[in-house]
Each structure stands twice: as C-alpha cells, then as structure tokens.
Amino acid sequence: MTAFGSVFMPEMVLTEFNGDKWSEPQLVPSDSISMHPGAHVLHYASTCFEGLKAFRHSDGSVKIFRMDCNIARFKQSSELLALPPIDGEQTRAMIIQAVERFADQAPEVPGSLYIRPTHIGTEPAIGKAAGPSSTSYQYVLISPVGDYFSGGADSTLRLLLEEDGMRCAPHMGRIKSGGNYASALLPTLNAKRDLNVDQILFCPNGDVQETGAANFLLIDGNTLITKALDESFLHGVTRNSILTIARDLGMTVEERDLSVAELLERSRNPNCEAALSGTAAVLAPVGTLLHNGQEYQVGNGKAGPTTAKLRQTLNDIQWGLAEDTHGWLTCI
Ligand SMILES: *Cc1c(COP(=O)(O)O)cnc(C)c1O
C-alpha cells in the first residue's frame, strides 16, 4: 500500500500572480514547477495550503465536500501571511477544473480524490525577510487516496499531553501554513521515539488545543467537548462538520476551554471517548493519554461507539448514502 498523499495525478491547475493580477489558470504537468532559488517561500516560508476531498457516488457523479469552507480558510491563510490576495471564485473554478480532469479516475469509496490547493510566494528577494512576496504561484494538486482505516478502525491512538511546548506561535495557529508543521515536527519525532506515542496533544499551560495536524474532541456520554475557536489553533472543517452532526443527533456540544486536569478526570469515566478530527481520517479514536510519565486510559481504552457513529454519519453524507441536509456537497 502506498502512503497517504504520495501518488499524484499527472496534471494540476496553476495560476501565477504577477504583482498585479492572476494569470488565466492552466492545466500543467504536476511533476515540477520552476522558481528562483531566492524565492520568498524558500527562505521566509510564505506558504499555505488546503486539504479537501471529492467522492465518487454510486450513480457515477463526483462530489466535493465543503469546498467553500476550505476556500474561505485558504483566503484567510493567504491574508494572514501577507501573500497576494486569493480570488475565491477563481480558486473555486480551479478546484472544479482539477477534479473534473481526473473525475473518471476517482477511486470507489472509502477512497477519494484528495485535493491540495497550495499558495507560495515566488518573488526572488532574499532582502524581503520583513516584507511580503509581490508574486506567487497558486496551484491545485490532486492525489487519489484509499481507505484511511484499511488496517481497521478499531486500533486507538496514544497521545502525549505536552503542557510546556506549543505547536506553533499562538497568533499563527489558525493558518494552514508549512512553518507550523516544521515547528511541531521535532518535538513530535522525539516523543514518538522516546515514549512510543503516535502524536503530541499540545496543551500549553494546561489548555488542551490540538495535535500537529488534527483537532481534539472529547466525548463524555451525550456531551461533546472541544476548544472554542480562537487564534491559537486550526479551525478544522471536519471539526465543524462533526459538531453539526453531533447537534443533529441530539448531543450537547460544548465549545469551551478544556483543561488537562478535566480531560484526565473525565477519561476515567468508562464511557468516555476521545478522537482526533481531520479530513484524512474524519475521526480517529484515542485510547491512551500520557502525562508526566503516567498512562491514562480514555474510557475502556478501545474505539468507542459514539466516535464510530459520528464518523459513519459524516461518511454517509460524503459518500451519498445519507441525505446532504446541510448542502455540503458540490456536484462537478
Ligand atoms: C488541516 C488541519 C486540521 C484539520 O482540518 P480539517 O479541515 O478538518 O481537515 C487540524 N489541525 C491542523 C493543525 C491542521 O493542519
């Protein structure tokens, strides 16, 4: 099996901002782009991206999930990084063009086409450490992906609760930008090696935030608890979709601060569940938390029924097996 996101369709849709306007988007080969070695992105990390999926339904149609949310976030990331302004309508047309091009090769569900819009500052200007790139590339890459849970959805994750470090600078948290992943990488690798955990759950000063690339949700009986939106963490589209579905199913959703102390206390409840949310997996169950050298089981440590139910309900909408009551799918 190939790793998630390591296979790319041979073409992508690209546009260039020349300092004044965007060029007409073109389908171009996806195996290389050309830029100056002094390009702004390579030195000062002027880069952001998105991740969303398109699904093949049994009637043969291909539908893109919550595209407008990802475009809005892409626009905001670009603004907060002082990259050239994204034209949302143009990006939307680029995503549709890229998906249309490869729609006939969309895998059957639970596979999908993973869509990766990317925006990078290209101005050759190493003197602009404190200035924005006046030019950029924006492109939409497509990667066919298989079943995230092909190894089974029953295995659970082990997370280290880290109170001292943070994932990224607090004012950068809601930007989907390369530098944030670079910042979380070495602490995560060290924790994997030394403590045999899967991810770090960053909890600066005891405030439960998120892992390197996924939001954290605590499910205690009929109540779902997750941090309220602020600047410090990434506002996941999956997080928002799961909260909406939880409310639809009659659950109580609490968007508020969650402390490490409360998390560990609630985890002792045998019915407690925890999960990571993101586009790749939807919901991945968390079974164990490590904190100050001690291990804590979440509930019974196994993948729980509410996590499975929420994931299935969202998958059913994405896959065309349940009615799309919130208008989340765009037909191409
Ligand atoms: C992409 C991402 C998420 C999940 O966002 P989705 O829109 O649900 O895919 C969560 N946290 C971080 C840091 C991310 O990069």
mmCIF file of C-alpha atoms and ligand atoms in Angstrom:
data_model
loop_
_atom_site.group_PDB
_atom_site.id
_atom_site.type_symbol
_atom_site.label_atom_id
_atom_site.label_comp_id
_atom_site.label_asym_id
_atom_site.label_seq_id
_atom_site.Cartn_x
_atom_site.Cartn_y
_atom_site.Cartn_z
ATOM 1 C CA MET A 1 0.000 0.000 0.000
ATOM 2 C CA THR A 2 1.338 3.456 -0.828
ATOM 3 C CA ALA A 3 1.472 6.127 1.871
ATOM 4 C CA PHE A 4 -1.351 8.706 2.013
ATOM 5 C CA GLY A 5 -0.672 11.546 -0.402
ATOM 6 C CA SER A 6 2.371 10.046 -2.152
ATOM 7 C CA VAL A 7 0.657 9.456 -5.509
ATOM 8 C CA PHE A 8 -0.246 12.465 -7.649
ATOM 9 C CA MET A 9 -2.315 12.837 -10.767
ATOM 10 C CA PRO A 10 -0.014 13.895 -13.655
ATOM 11 C CA GLU A 11 -1.545 17.358 -14.139
ATOM 12 C CA MET A 12 -2.535 20.222 -11.872
ATOM 13 C CA VAL A 13 -4.199 23.610 -12.332
ATOM 14 C CA LEU A 14 -1.839 26.572 -11.893
ATOM 15 C CA THR A 15 -2.128 30.360 -11.866
ATOM 16 C CA GLU A 16 0.540 32.991 -11.279
ATOM 17 C CA PHE A 17 0.157 36.358 -9.564
ATOM 18 C CA ASN A 18 2.461 38.809 -11.329
ATOM 19 C CA GLY A 19 2.276 41.587 -8.736
ATOM 20 C CA ASP A 20 -0.867 42.952 -10.298
ATOM 21 C CA LYS A 21 -3.211 40.164 -11.318
ATOM 22 C CA TRP A 22 -3.695 36.412 -11.603
ATOM 23 C CA SER A 23 -2.999 34.688 -14.919
ATOM 24 C CA GLU A 24 -5.625 32.511 -16.618
ATOM 25 C CA PRO A 25 -5.449 29.138 -14.750
ATOM 26 C CA GLN A 26 -3.863 26.390 -16.857
ATOM 27 C CA LEU A 27 -3.676 22.616 -16.679
ATOM 28 C CA VAL A 28 0.067 21.903 -16.498
ATOM 29 C CA PRO A 29 2.234 18.841 -15.713
ATOM 30 C CA SER A 30 2.314 18.291 -11.943
ATOM 31 C CA ASP A 31 5.826 16.878 -11.668
ATOM 32 C CA SER A 32 7.664 20.199 -11.368
ATOM 33 C CA ILE A 33 7.391 23.948 -11.049
ATOM 34 C CA SER A 34 10.098 26.420 -11.841
ATOM 35 C CA MET A 35 11.171 29.162 -9.469
ATOM 36 C CA HIS A 36 14.227 31.130 -8.481
ATOM 37 C CA PRO A 37 16.353 29.642 -5.653
ATOM 38 C CA GLY A 38 15.925 33.004 -3.942
ATOM 39 C CA ALA A 39 12.130 32.678 -3.999
ATOM 40 C CA HIS A 40 10.475 34.160 -0.909
ATOM 41 C CA VAL A 41 8.791 30.894 0.111
ATOM 42 C CA LEU A 42 12.103 29.007 0.263
ATOM 43 C CA HIS A 43 13.584 31.470 2.760
ATOM 44 C CA TYR A 44 10.741 33.093 4.640
ATOM 45 C CA ALA A 45 8.045 30.376 4.482
ATOM 46 C CA SER A 46 5.386 32.398 2.663
ATOM 47 C CA THR A 47 3.242 29.314 2.060
ATOM 48 C CA CYS A 48 -0.193 27.979 2.872
ATOM 49 C CA PHE A 49 -2.308 25.088 1.661
ATOM 50 C CA GLU A 50 -5.650 23.351 1.941
ATOM 51 C CA GLY A 51 -6.819 19.754 2.089
ATOM 52 C CA LEU A 52 -10.270 18.596 0.973
ATOM 53 C CA LYS A 53 -11.803 15.602 -0.745
ATOM 54 C CA ALA A 54 -14.029 14.631 -3.676
ATOM 55 C CA PHE A 55 -16.048 11.408 -3.535
ATOM 56 C CA ARG A 56 -17.447 9.161 -6.244
ATOM 57 C CA HIS A 57 -21.084 8.281 -5.628
ATOM 58 C CA SER A 58 -22.750 5.079 -6.789
ATOM 59 C CA ASP A 59 -24.538 6.965 -9.612
ATOM 60 C CA GLY A 60 -21.100 7.826 -11.028
ATOM 61 C CA SER A 61 -21.210 11.505 -10.022
ATOM 62 C CA VAL A 62 -18.237 13.064 -8.194
ATOM 63 C CA LYS A 63 -18.933 15.452 -5.314
ATOM 64 C CA ILE A 64 -16.604 17.842 -3.495
ATOM 65 C CA PHE A 65 -17.096 18.143 0.284
ATOM 66 C CA ARG A 66 -17.459 21.634 1.851
ATOM 67 C CA MET A 67 -15.255 23.303 -0.742
ATOM 68 C CA ASP A 68 -16.393 26.814 0.205
ATOM 69 C CA CYS A 69 -15.137 26.393 3.794
ATOM 70 C CA ASN A 70 -11.696 25.385 2.542
ATOM 71 C CA ILE A 71 -11.594 28.287 0.091
ATOM 72 C CA ALA A 72 -12.534 30.733 2.861
ATOM 73 C CA ARG A 73 -9.759 29.334 5.084
ATOM 74 C CA PHE A 74 -7.256 29.427 2.179
ATOM 75 C CA LYS A 75 -8.143 33.064 1.602
ATOM 76 C CA GLN A 76 -7.700 33.841 5.274
ATOM 77 C CA SER A 77 -4.365 31.985 5.492
ATOM 78 C CA SER A 78 -3.101 33.949 2.479
ATOM 79 C CA GLU A 79 -4.189 37.238 4.054
ATOM 80 C CA LEU A 80 -2.610 36.469 7.429
ATOM 81 C CA LEU A 81 0.676 35.572 5.695
ATOM 82 C CA ALA A 82 0.618 38.747 3.576
ATOM 83 C CA LEU A 83 0.584 36.658 0.395
ATOM 84 C CA PRO A 84 -1.187 38.107 -2.671
ATOM 85 C CA PRO A 85 -4.982 38.083 -2.214
ATOM 86 C CA ILE A 86 -6.799 34.952 -3.363
ATOM 87 C CA ASP A 87 -9.818 35.376 -5.636
ATOM 88 C CA GLY A 88 -12.202 32.812 -4.142
ATOM 89 C CA GLU A 89 -14.227 32.428 -7.347
ATOM 90 C CA GLN A 90 -11.074 31.710 -9.324
ATOM 91 C CA THR A 91 -9.829 29.173 -6.759
ATOM 92 C CA ARG A 92 -13.243 27.502 -6.827
ATOM 93 C CA ALA A 93 -13.083 27.203 -10.617
ATOM 94 C CA MET A 94 -9.525 25.812 -10.369
ATOM 95 C CA ILE A 95 -10.581 23.138 -7.877
ATOM 96 C CA ILE A 96 -13.511 22.127 -10.074
ATOM 97 C CA GLN A 97 -11.308 22.052 -13.184
ATOM 98 C CA ALA A 98 -8.725 19.846 -11.461
ATOM 99 C CA VAL A 99 -11.353 17.432 -10.107
ATOM 100 C CA GLU A 100 -13.182 17.298 -13.460
ATOM 101 C CA ARG A 101 -9.932 16.435 -15.208
ATOM 102 C CA PHE A 102 -9.487 13.296 -13.079
ATOM 103 C CA ALA A 103 -13.080 12.533 -12.071
ATOM 104 C CA ASP A 104 -13.067 9.347 -14.138
ATOM 105 C CA GLN A 105 -10.141 8.097 -12.043
ATOM 106 C CA ALA A 106 -11.723 8.853 -8.655
ATOM 107 C CA PRO A 107 -11.414 5.713 -6.508
ATOM 108 C CA GLU A 108 -14.506 3.997 -5.168
ATOM 109 C CA VAL A 109 -15.416 4.990 -1.590
ATOM 110 C CA PRO A 110 -13.987 4.728 1.051
ATOM 111 C CA GLY A 111 -11.285 6.033 -1.307
ATOM 112 C CA SER A 112 -11.443 9.575 -2.673
ATOM 113 C CA LEU A 113 -9.618 12.265 -4.591
ATOM 114 C CA TYR A 114 -7.646 14.320 -2.080
ATOM 115 C CA ILE A 115 -7.364 17.938 -3.280
ATOM 116 C CA ARG A 116 -4.401 20.084 -2.252
ATOM 117 C CA PRO A 117 -4.638 23.813 -3.144
ATOM 118 C CA THR A 118 -1.286 25.480 -2.469
ATOM 119 C CA HIS A 119 -0.147 29.124 -2.446
ATOM 120 C CA ILE A 120 3.553 30.138 -2.337
ATOM 121 C CA GLY A 121 5.460 33.412 -2.535
ATOM 122 C CA THR A 122 7.779 33.327 -5.554
ATOM 123 C CA GLU A 123 9.466 36.736 -5.604
ATOM 124 C CA PRO A 124 13.254 36.322 -5.801
ATOM 125 C CA ALA A 125 14.016 38.711 -2.936
ATOM 126 C CA ILE A 126 16.132 37.485 -0.029
ATOM 127 C CA GLY A 127 16.210 41.062 1.214
ATOM 128 C CA LYS A 128 12.497 40.767 1.989
ATOM 129 C CA ALA A 129 12.769 38.974 5.339
ATOM 130 C CA ALA A 130 10.389 41.575 6.718
ATOM 131 C CA GLY A 131 8.479 42.221 3.505
ATOM 132 C CA PRO A 132 5.836 40.325 1.517
ATOM 133 C CA SER A 133 6.350 38.485 -1.756
ATOM 134 C CA SER A 134 4.762 40.536 -4.520
ATOM 135 C CA THR A 135 4.384 37.469 -6.765
ATOM 136 C CA SER A 136 3.092 33.959 -6.149
ATOM 137 C CA TYR A 137 2.050 30.614 -7.566
ATOM 138 C CA GLN A 138 -1.283 29.092 -6.703
ATOM 139 C CA TYR A 139 -1.951 25.523 -7.800
ATOM 140 C CA VAL A 140 -4.330 22.648 -7.159
ATOM 141 C CA LEU A 141 -2.786 19.181 -6.913
ATOM 142 C CA ILE A 142 -4.866 16.000 -6.895
ATOM 143 C CA SER A 143 -3.924 12.783 -5.120
ATOM 144 C CA PRO A 144 -6.033 9.602 -5.253
ATOM 145 C CA VAL A 145 -6.265 8.112 -1.757
ATOM 146 C CA GLY A 146 -7.523 4.774 -0.452
ATOM 147 C CA ASP A 147 -9.230 3.712 2.764
ATOM 148 C CA TYR A 148 -7.595 5.521 5.684
ATOM 149 C CA PHE A 149 -8.672 2.719 8.016
ATOM 150 C CA SER A 150 -7.603 -0.180 5.795
ATOM 151 C CA GLY A 151 -5.790 -1.569 8.865
ATOM 152 C CA GLY A 152 -9.116 -1.480 10.762
ATOM 153 C CA ALA A 153 -10.872 1.358 12.580
ATOM 154 C CA ASP A 154 -10.569 -0.351 15.964
ATOM 155 C CA SER A 155 -6.979 0.475 16.829
ATOM 156 C CA THR A 156 -6.604 3.540 19.052
ATOM 157 C CA LEU A 157 -4.010 6.282 19.253
ATOM 158 C CA ARG A 158 -1.602 7.051 22.104
ATOM 159 C CA LEU A 159 -1.114 10.775 22.713
ATOM 160 C CA LEU A 160 1.403 12.642 24.844
ATOM 161 C CA LEU A 161 -0.120 15.600 26.694
ATOM 162 C CA GLU A 162 2.502 18.337 26.384
ATOM 163 C CA GLU A 163 1.995 21.346 28.666
ATOM 164 C CA ASP A 164 5.353 23.067 28.230
ATOM 165 C CA GLY A 165 5.781 23.324 24.472
ATOM 166 C CA MET A 166 3.342 24.598 21.882
ATOM 167 C CA ARG A 167 2.609 23.526 18.306
ATOM 168 C CA CYS A 168 3.364 26.916 16.802
ATOM 169 C CA ALA A 169 3.385 30.609 17.654
ATOM 170 C CA PRO A 170 -0.064 31.379 19.154
ATOM 171 C CA HIS A 171 -1.008 34.022 16.561
ATOM 172 C CA MET A 172 -0.225 31.533 13.732
ATOM 173 C CA GLY A 173 -2.430 28.692 14.915
ATOM 174 C CA ARG A 174 -5.385 29.160 12.563
ATOM 175 C CA ILE A 175 -3.167 29.496 9.458
ATOM 176 C CA LYS A 176 -2.652 26.285 7.467
ATOM 177 C CA SER A 177 0.979 27.029 6.769
ATOM 178 C CA GLY A 178 4.139 24.965 6.378
ATOM 179 C CA GLY A 179 6.055 26.700 9.138
ATOM 180 C CA ASN A 180 3.618 25.464 11.764
ATOM 181 C CA TYR A 181 4.280 21.818 10.839
ATOM 182 C CA ALA A 182 8.039 22.387 10.840
ATOM 183 C CA SER A 183 7.670 23.842 14.324
ATOM 184 C CA ALA A 184 5.812 20.767 15.666
ATOM 185 C CA LEU A 185 7.946 18.182 13.875
ATOM 186 C CA LEU A 186 10.970 17.569 16.075
ATOM 187 C CA PRO A 187 9.090 17.521 19.396
ATOM 188 C CA THR A 188 6.690 15.001 17.811
ATOM 189 C CA LEU A 189 9.511 12.810 16.447
ATOM 190 C CA ASN A 190 11.225 12.837 19.847
ATOM 191 C CA ALA A 191 8.012 11.877 21.621
ATOM 192 C CA LYS A 192 7.386 9.058 19.144
ATOM 193 C CA ARG A 193 10.898 7.715 19.657
ATOM 194 C CA ASP A 194 11.132 8.134 23.432
ATOM 195 C CA LEU A 195 7.558 7.432 24.529
ATOM 196 C CA ASN A 196 6.141 5.347 21.703
ATOM 197 C CA VAL A 197 3.247 7.754 21.208
ATOM 198 C CA ASP A 198 1.507 8.469 17.894
ATOM 199 C CA GLN A 199 1.153 12.240 18.339
ATOM 200 C CA ILE A 200 1.597 15.069 20.799
ATOM 201 C CA LEU A 201 -1.581 16.733 22.019
ATOM 202 C CA PHE A 202 -0.354 20.272 22.611
ATOM 203 C CA CYS A 203 -1.764 21.701 25.849
ATOM 204 C CA PRO A 204 0.188 24.907 26.565
ATOM 205 C CA ASN A 205 -0.247 25.846 30.234
ATOM 206 C CA GLY A 206 -2.785 23.050 30.636
ATOM 207 C CA ASP A 207 -5.095 24.267 27.812
ATOM 208 C CA VAL A 208 -5.992 21.305 25.552
ATOM 209 C CA GLN A 209 -5.557 22.506 21.948
ATOM 210 C CA GLU A 210 -4.770 20.068 19.120
ATOM 211 C CA THR A 211 -2.126 17.737 17.690
ATOM 212 C CA GLY A 212 0.287 18.513 14.841
ATOM 213 C CA ALA A 213 -2.405 18.122 12.177
ATOM 214 C CA ALA A 214 -5.740 17.267 13.785
ATOM 215 C CA ASN A 215 -8.298 18.742 16.195
ATOM 216 C CA PHE A 216 -9.135 17.051 19.503
ATOM 217 C CA LEU A 217 -12.660 16.112 20.621
ATOM 218 C CA LEU A 218 -13.710 14.647 23.964
ATOM 219 C CA ILE A 219 -16.961 12.673 24.075
ATOM 220 C CA ASP A 220 -18.373 12.054 27.531
ATOM 221 C CA GLY A 221 -21.722 10.312 27.327
ATOM 222 C CA ASN A 222 -24.064 12.594 25.366
ATOM 223 C CA THR A 223 -21.717 15.593 25.633
ATOM 224 C CA LEU A 224 -19.033 16.563 23.139
ATOM 225 C CA ILE A 225 -16.369 18.990 24.409
ATOM 226 C CA THR A 226 -13.785 20.792 22.284
ATOM 227 C CA LYS A 227 -11.885 24.046 22.454
ATOM 228 C CA ALA A 228 -13.803 27.110 21.222
ATOM 229 C CA LEU A 229 -12.391 28.795 18.112
ATOM 230 C CA ASP A 230 -9.594 31.298 18.727
ATOM 231 C CA GLU A 231 -6.354 32.327 17.011
ATOM 232 C CA SER A 232 -4.280 29.578 18.586
ATOM 233 C CA PHE A 233 -5.343 26.503 16.613
ATOM 234 C CA LEU A 234 -6.541 25.352 13.197
ATOM 235 C CA HIS A 235 -10.281 25.613 12.614
ATOM 236 C CA GLY A 236 -10.945 22.211 11.089
ATOM 237 C CA VAL A 237 -13.769 21.753 8.600
ATOM 238 C CA THR A 238 -14.145 18.205 9.938
ATOM 239 C CA ARG A 239 -14.388 19.579 13.492
ATOM 240 C CA ASN A 240 -17.198 21.890 12.384
ATOM 241 C CA SER A 241 -18.969 19.097 10.469
ATOM 242 C CA ILE A 242 -18.779 16.668 13.402
ATOM 243 C CA LEU A 243 -20.102 19.300 15.834
ATOM 244 C CA THR A 244 -23.013 19.965 13.464
ATOM 245 C CA ILE A 245 -23.784 16.248 13.177
ATOM 246 C CA ALA A 246 -23.494 15.797 16.959
ATOM 247 C CA ARG A 247 -26.103 18.553 17.446
ATOM 248 C CA ASP A 248 -28.307 16.950 14.764
ATOM 249 C CA LEU A 249 -28.092 13.680 16.720
ATOM 250 C CA GLY A 250 -29.227 15.450 19.892
ATOM 251 C CA MET A 251 -25.856 15.600 21.624
ATOM 252 C CA THR A 252 -24.840 18.542 23.789
ATOM 253 C CA VAL A 253 -21.882 20.355 22.216
ATOM 254 C CA GLU A 254 -19.667 22.439 24.486
ATOM 255 C CA GLU A 255 -17.172 24.681 22.696
ATOM 256 C CA ARG A 256 -15.043 25.964 25.541
ATOM 257 C CA ASP A 257 -11.652 25.638 27.192
ATOM 258 C CA LEU A 258 -10.793 22.125 28.366
ATOM 259 C CA SER A 259 -8.012 21.734 30.905
ATOM 260 C CA VAL A 260 -5.650 18.768 31.155
ATOM 261 C CA ALA A 261 -6.993 18.182 34.674
ATOM 262 C CA GLU A 262 -10.603 17.947 33.449
ATOM 263 C CA LEU A 263 -9.577 15.761 30.496
ATOM 264 C CA LEU A 264 -7.816 13.255 32.766
ATOM 265 C CA GLU A 265 -10.690 13.311 35.256
ATOM 266 C CA ARG A 266 -13.363 12.692 32.593
ATOM 267 C CA SER A 267 -11.233 9.996 30.927
ATOM 268 C CA ARG A 268 -11.775 7.786 33.993
ATOM 269 C CA ASN A 269 -15.461 7.514 33.113
ATOM 270 C CA PRO A 270 -15.749 4.076 31.430
ATOM 271 C CA ASN A 271 -17.974 5.535 28.684
ATOM 272 C CA CYS A 272 -15.607 8.367 27.869
ATOM 273 C CA GLU A 273 -14.204 8.579 24.326
ATOM 274 C CA ALA A 274 -11.708 10.853 22.623
ATOM 275 C CA ALA A 275 -10.897 11.362 18.956
ATOM 276 C CA LEU A 276 -8.766 13.361 16.534
ATOM 277 C CA SER A 277 -10.603 15.015 13.648
ATOM 278 C CA GLY A 278 -9.313 15.905 10.197
ATOM 279 C CA THR A 279 -10.050 15.455 6.506
ATOM 280 C CA ALA A 280 -7.815 12.395 6.069
ATOM 281 C CA ALA A 281 -9.386 10.169 8.745
ATOM 282 C CA VAL A 282 -12.586 12.088 9.686
ATOM 283 C CA LEU A 283 -12.332 10.746 13.285
ATOM 284 C CA ALA A 284 -9.510 8.615 14.677
ATOM 285 C CA PRO A 285 -10.136 7.154 18.152
ATOM 286 C CA VAL A 286 -7.743 7.951 21.010
ATOM 287 C CA GLY A 287 -7.237 5.200 23.598
ATOM 288 C CA THR A 288 -4.365 6.343 25.809
ATOM 289 C CA LEU A 289 -3.026 9.620 27.199
ATOM 290 C CA LEU A 290 0.483 10.038 28.635
ATOM 291 C CA HIS A 291 1.027 12.792 31.159
ATOM 292 C CA ASN A 292 4.056 13.400 33.381
ATOM 293 C CA GLY A 293 5.249 9.823 32.935
ATOM 294 C CA GLN A 294 1.871 8.273 33.736
ATOM 295 C CA GLU A 295 -0.504 6.477 31.392
ATOM 296 C CA TYR A 296 -4.230 7.119 31.454
ATOM 297 C CA GLN A 297 -6.752 5.073 29.544
ATOM 298 C CA VAL A 298 -9.589 7.016 27.901
ATOM 299 C CA GLY A 299 -12.742 5.169 28.982
ATOM 300 C CA ASN A 300 -12.078 1.478 28.354
ATOM 301 C CA GLY A 301 -9.166 2.323 26.037
ATOM 302 C CA LYS A 302 -10.985 0.973 22.991
ATOM 303 C CA ALA A 303 -12.548 2.649 19.948
ATOM 304 C CA GLY A 304 -15.935 3.822 21.183
ATOM 305 C CA PRO A 305 -19.421 3.589 19.672
ATOM 306 C CA THR A 306 -20.114 7.349 19.588
ATOM 307 C CA THR A 307 -16.883 8.056 17.690
ATOM 308 C CA ALA A 308 -17.834 5.334 15.194
ATOM 309 C CA LYS A 309 -21.396 6.655 14.872
ATOM 310 C CA LEU A 310 -20.287 10.257 14.245
ATOM 311 C CA ARG A 311 -17.714 9.139 11.673
ATOM 312 C CA GLN A 312 -20.204 6.874 9.897
ATOM 313 C CA THR A 313 -22.832 9.631 9.797
ATOM 314 C CA LEU A 314 -20.373 12.035 8.191
ATOM 315 C CA ASN A 315 -19.070 9.371 5.784
ATOM 316 C CA ASP A 316 -22.646 8.508 4.782
ATOM 317 C CA ILE A 317 -23.224 12.143 3.740
ATOM 318 C CA GLN A 318 -19.873 12.311 1.930
ATOM 319 C CA TRP A 319 -20.494 9.007 0.174
ATOM 320 C CA GLY A 320 -24.067 9.808 -0.895
ATOM 321 C CA LEU A 321 -25.624 7.197 1.413
ATOM 322 C CA ALA A 322 -27.492 9.773 3.536
ATOM 323 C CA GLU A 323 -29.255 12.989 2.589
ATOM 324 C CA ASP A 324 -26.992 16.035 2.377
ATOM 325 C CA THR A 325 -29.282 18.166 4.572
ATOM 326 C CA HIS A 326 -26.704 20.927 5.123
ATOM 327 C CA GLY A 327 -25.773 21.345 1.449
ATOM 328 C CA TRP A 328 -22.161 20.269 1.997
ATOM 329 C CA LEU A 329 -21.586 18.611 -1.386
ATOM 330 C CA THR A 330 -20.827 20.328 -4.690
ATOM 331 C CA CYS A 331 -21.528 18.335 -7.823
ATOM 332 C CA ILE A 332 -18.932 18.912 -10.510
HETATM 333 C C1 LIG B 1 -5.721 20.516 8.485
HETATM 334 C C2 LIG B 1 -5.596 20.550 9.964
HETATM 335 C C3 LIG B 1 -6.625 20.154 10.825
HETATM 336 C C4 LIG B 1 -7.903 19.533 10.331
HETATM 337 O O1 LIG B 1 -8.605 20.358 9.493
HETATM 338 P P1 LIG B 1 -9.715 19.758 8.519
HETATM 339 O O2 LIG B 1 -10.250 20.939 7.813
HETATM 340 O O3 LIG B 1 -10.700 19.087 9.374
HETATM 341 O O4 LIG B 1 -9.006 18.797 7.623
HETATM 342 C C5 LIG B 1 -6.457 20.316 12.185
HETATM 343 N N1 LIG B 1 -5.310 20.809 12.692
HETATM 344 C C6 LIG B 1 -4.284 21.170 11.895
HETATM 345 C C7 LIG B 1 -3.069 21.723 12.513
HETATM 346 C C8 LIG B 1 -4.400 21.031 10.506
HETATM 347 O O5 LIG B 1 -3.393 21.365 9.726
#
